[in-house]
XYZ file of C-alpha atoms in Angstrom:
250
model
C -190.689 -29.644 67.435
C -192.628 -28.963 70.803
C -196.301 -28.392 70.297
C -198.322 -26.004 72.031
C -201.510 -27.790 71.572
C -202.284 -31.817 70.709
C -205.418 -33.923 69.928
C -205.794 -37.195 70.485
C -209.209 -39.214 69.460
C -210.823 -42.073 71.541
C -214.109 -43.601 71.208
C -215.993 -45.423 73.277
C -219.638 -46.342 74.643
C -221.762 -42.964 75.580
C -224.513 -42.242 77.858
C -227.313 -40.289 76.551
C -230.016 -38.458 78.671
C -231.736 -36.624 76.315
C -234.471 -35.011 78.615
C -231.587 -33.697 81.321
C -229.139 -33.284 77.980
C -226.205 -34.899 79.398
C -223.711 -36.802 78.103
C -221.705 -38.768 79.725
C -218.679 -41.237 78.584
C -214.662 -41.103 78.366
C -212.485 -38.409 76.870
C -209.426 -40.383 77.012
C -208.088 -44.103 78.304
C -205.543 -45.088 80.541
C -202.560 -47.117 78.939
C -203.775 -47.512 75.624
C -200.829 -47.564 72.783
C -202.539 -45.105 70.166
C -201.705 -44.636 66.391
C -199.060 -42.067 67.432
C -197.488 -44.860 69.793
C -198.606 -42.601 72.619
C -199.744 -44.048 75.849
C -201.563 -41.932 78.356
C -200.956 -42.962 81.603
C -203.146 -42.401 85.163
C -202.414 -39.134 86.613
C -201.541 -37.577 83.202
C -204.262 -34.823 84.279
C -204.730 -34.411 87.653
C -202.276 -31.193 88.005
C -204.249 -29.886 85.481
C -208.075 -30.730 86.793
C -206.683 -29.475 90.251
C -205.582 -26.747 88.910
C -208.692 -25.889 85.943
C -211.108 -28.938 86.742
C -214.608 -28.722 87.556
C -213.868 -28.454 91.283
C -210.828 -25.783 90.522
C -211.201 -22.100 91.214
C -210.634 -21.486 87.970
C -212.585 -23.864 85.909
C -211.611 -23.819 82.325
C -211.909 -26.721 80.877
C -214.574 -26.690 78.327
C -216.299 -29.236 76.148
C -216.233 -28.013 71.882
C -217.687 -29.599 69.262
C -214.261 -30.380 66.626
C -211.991 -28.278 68.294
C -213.590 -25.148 67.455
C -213.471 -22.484 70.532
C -216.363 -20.835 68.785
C -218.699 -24.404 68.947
C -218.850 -24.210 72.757
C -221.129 -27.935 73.593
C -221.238 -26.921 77.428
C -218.756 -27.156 80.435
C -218.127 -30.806 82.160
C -219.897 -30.878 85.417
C -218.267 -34.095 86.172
C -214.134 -34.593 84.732
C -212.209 -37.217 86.911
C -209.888 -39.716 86.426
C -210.603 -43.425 87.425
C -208.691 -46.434 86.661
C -210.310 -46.679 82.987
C -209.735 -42.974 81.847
C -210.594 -39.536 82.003
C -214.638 -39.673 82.634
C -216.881 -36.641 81.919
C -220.410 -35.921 82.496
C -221.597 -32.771 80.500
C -224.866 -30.686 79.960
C -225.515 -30.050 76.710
C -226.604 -26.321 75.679
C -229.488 -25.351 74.701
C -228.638 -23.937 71.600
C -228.745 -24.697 67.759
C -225.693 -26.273 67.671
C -226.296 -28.605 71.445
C -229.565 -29.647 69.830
C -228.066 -30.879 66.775
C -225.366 -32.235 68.300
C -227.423 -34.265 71.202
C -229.702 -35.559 68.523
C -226.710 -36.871 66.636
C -225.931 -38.857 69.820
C -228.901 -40.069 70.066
C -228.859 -42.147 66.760
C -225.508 -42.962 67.337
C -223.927 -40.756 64.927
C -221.565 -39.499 67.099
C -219.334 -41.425 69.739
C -215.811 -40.276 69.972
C -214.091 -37.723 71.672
C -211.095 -35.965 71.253
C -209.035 -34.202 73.987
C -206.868 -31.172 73.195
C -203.356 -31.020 75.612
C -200.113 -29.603 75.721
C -197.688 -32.662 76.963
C -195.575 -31.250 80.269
C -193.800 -34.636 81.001
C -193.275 -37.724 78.580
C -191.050 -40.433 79.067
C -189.267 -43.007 75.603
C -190.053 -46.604 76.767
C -188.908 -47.934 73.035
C -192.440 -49.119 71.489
C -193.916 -46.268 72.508
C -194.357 -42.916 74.193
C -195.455 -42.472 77.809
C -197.655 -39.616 78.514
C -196.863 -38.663 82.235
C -198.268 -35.421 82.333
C -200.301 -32.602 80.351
C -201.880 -29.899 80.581
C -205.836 -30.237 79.209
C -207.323 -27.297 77.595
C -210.642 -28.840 76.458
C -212.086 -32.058 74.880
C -214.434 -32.428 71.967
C -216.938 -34.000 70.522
C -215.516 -35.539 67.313
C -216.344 -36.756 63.591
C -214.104 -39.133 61.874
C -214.284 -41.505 58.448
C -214.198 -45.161 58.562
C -211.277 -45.308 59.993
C -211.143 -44.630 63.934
C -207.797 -44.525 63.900
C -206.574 -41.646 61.788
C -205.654 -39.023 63.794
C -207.819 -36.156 64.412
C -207.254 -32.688 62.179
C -210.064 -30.638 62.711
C -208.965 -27.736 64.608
C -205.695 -27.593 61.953
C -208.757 -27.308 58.817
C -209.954 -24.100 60.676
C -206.809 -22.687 59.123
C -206.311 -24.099 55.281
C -207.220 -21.153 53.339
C -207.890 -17.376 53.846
C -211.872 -18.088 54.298
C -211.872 -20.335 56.583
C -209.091 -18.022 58.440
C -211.370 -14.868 57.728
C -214.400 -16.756 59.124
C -212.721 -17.990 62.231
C -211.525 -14.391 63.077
C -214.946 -13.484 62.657
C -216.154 -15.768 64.991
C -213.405 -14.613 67.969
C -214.120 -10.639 67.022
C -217.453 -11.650 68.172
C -216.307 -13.013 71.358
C -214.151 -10.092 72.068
C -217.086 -7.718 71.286
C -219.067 -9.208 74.121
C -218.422 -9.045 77.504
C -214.609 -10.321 78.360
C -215.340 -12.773 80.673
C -212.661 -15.809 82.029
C -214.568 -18.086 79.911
C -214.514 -15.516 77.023
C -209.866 -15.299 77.973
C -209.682 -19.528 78.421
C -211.030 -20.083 74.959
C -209.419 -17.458 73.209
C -206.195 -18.557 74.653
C -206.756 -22.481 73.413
C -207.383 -20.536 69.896
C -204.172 -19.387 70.233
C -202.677 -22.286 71.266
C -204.118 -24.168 67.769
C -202.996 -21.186 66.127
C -199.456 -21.072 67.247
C -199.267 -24.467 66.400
C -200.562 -24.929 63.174
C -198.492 -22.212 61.966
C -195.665 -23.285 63.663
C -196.073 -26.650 61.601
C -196.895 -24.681 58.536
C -193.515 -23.013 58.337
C -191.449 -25.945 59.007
C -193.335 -28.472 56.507
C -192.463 -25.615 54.147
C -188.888 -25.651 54.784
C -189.214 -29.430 54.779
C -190.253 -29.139 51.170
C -187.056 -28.555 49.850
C -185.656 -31.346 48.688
C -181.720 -32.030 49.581
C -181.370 -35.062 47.149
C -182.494 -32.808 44.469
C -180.893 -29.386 45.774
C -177.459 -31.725 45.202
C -177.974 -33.224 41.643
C -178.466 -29.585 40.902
C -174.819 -28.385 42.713
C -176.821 -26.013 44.811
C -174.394 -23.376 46.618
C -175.269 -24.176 50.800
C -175.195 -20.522 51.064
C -178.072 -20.083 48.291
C -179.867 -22.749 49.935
C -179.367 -21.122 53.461
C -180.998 -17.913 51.936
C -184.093 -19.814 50.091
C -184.735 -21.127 53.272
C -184.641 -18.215 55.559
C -186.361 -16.489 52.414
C -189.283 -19.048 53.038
C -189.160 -18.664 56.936
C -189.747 -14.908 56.083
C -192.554 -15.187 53.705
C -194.439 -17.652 56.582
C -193.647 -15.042 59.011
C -195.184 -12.010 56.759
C -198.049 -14.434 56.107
C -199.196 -14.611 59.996
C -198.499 -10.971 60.286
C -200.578 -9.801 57.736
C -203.448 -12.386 59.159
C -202.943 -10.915 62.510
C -203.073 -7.534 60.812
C -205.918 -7.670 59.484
C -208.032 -9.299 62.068
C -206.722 -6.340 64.274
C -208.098 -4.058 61.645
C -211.450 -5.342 60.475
């Protein structure tokens, strides 16, 4: 299945200024086999910082804390790529949520970084997968457990049950009740991208849940099991539709 929207998790050393509030480190690395056996290779992002980039004119590439387009850390003021990686400079806002954040920096609580893509051009080279091109919606500011190398699942727990779902269409009916700006359209289309996604993954894991070892110990009729399935698309369908509804609604 093709995703619409990807996170991958690096950490790494990071610079903290906390009277000018920015950071400053590495979103991503540069030919570095990950946990997925993905392997991100230089000039992976430049369409896309050419195109959205700091220097663009249409910057859109913003800097979240987890994923969340409502948890808006700041935009990059620096985001290049050099031999290492992708390298990013940003200002922290003043805000609740910057403050806590940059003093969770500052003891060292938080160090990794996760960016969130769409791949455009990957290449099979056997051991692993080479990342040619994507396109880069944002990067975060991450939390993990002890192990750095689980990949990251934050935006997907914005979704897991109907509060969380309720409370993150909260959060965008906010956005859309202020003043629709391009900043206010970029995010609310990479919460649609994590959206699409997640659900996307939700209905086939669900049709993945049927079990054909079982389904032909039991003599199952194929056409039964063709209509259980399509039954279940149906029911995942219904399911978005009557989120969507009632966001519209509310």
């Amino acid at each position: 299945m093709v995703k619409n929207y990807s996170t991958k998790n690096f950490t790494n050393e990071i610079n903290v200024d906390t009277d000018s509030r920015i950071i400053s480190g590495y979103a991503a690395a540069f030919n570095n086999i990950d946990s997925d056996g993905d392997l991100i290779v230089k000039g992976a992002f430049t369409k896309s910082l050419n195109e959205n980039g700091v220097d663009s004119l249409k910057p859109r590439i913003f800097h979240l804390y987890q994923h969340n387009v409502a948890e808006v850390l700041g935009r990059p003021t620096v985001l290049k790529e050099d031999d290492y990686g992708l390298y990013f400079e940003t200002k922290i806002a003043n805000t609740a949520l910057g403050n806590d954040v940059l003093n969770l920096y500052k003891e060292g609580v938080l160090n990794e970084h996760s960016i969130g893509f769409k791949t455009i051009k990957a290449a099979n080279r056997g051991s692993y997968n080479e990342i040619q091109e994507v396109k880069l919606f944002e990067f975060s500011t991450v939390t993990f457990g002890a192990n750095a190398n689980t990949p990251f699942l934050g935006f997907k727990s914005q979704f897991e049950n109907p509060e969380e779902i309720t409370q993150q269409f909260d959060k965008v009916e906010k956005m859309l009740k202020g003043e629709i700006t391009p900043e206010t359209t970029a995010l609310l289309s990479i919460y649609l991208q994590q959206l699409k996604t997640t659900f996307l993954e939700l209905s086939t894991k669900s049709v993945e849940a049927i079990n054909p070892l079982e389904d032909s110990l039991s003599e199952v009729n194929p056409i039964d099991e063709a209509k259980e399935i399509e039954a279940k698309k149906a029911q995942d369908v219904e399911l978005i539709k009557a989120l969507m509804r009632g966001y519209k609604t509310a």
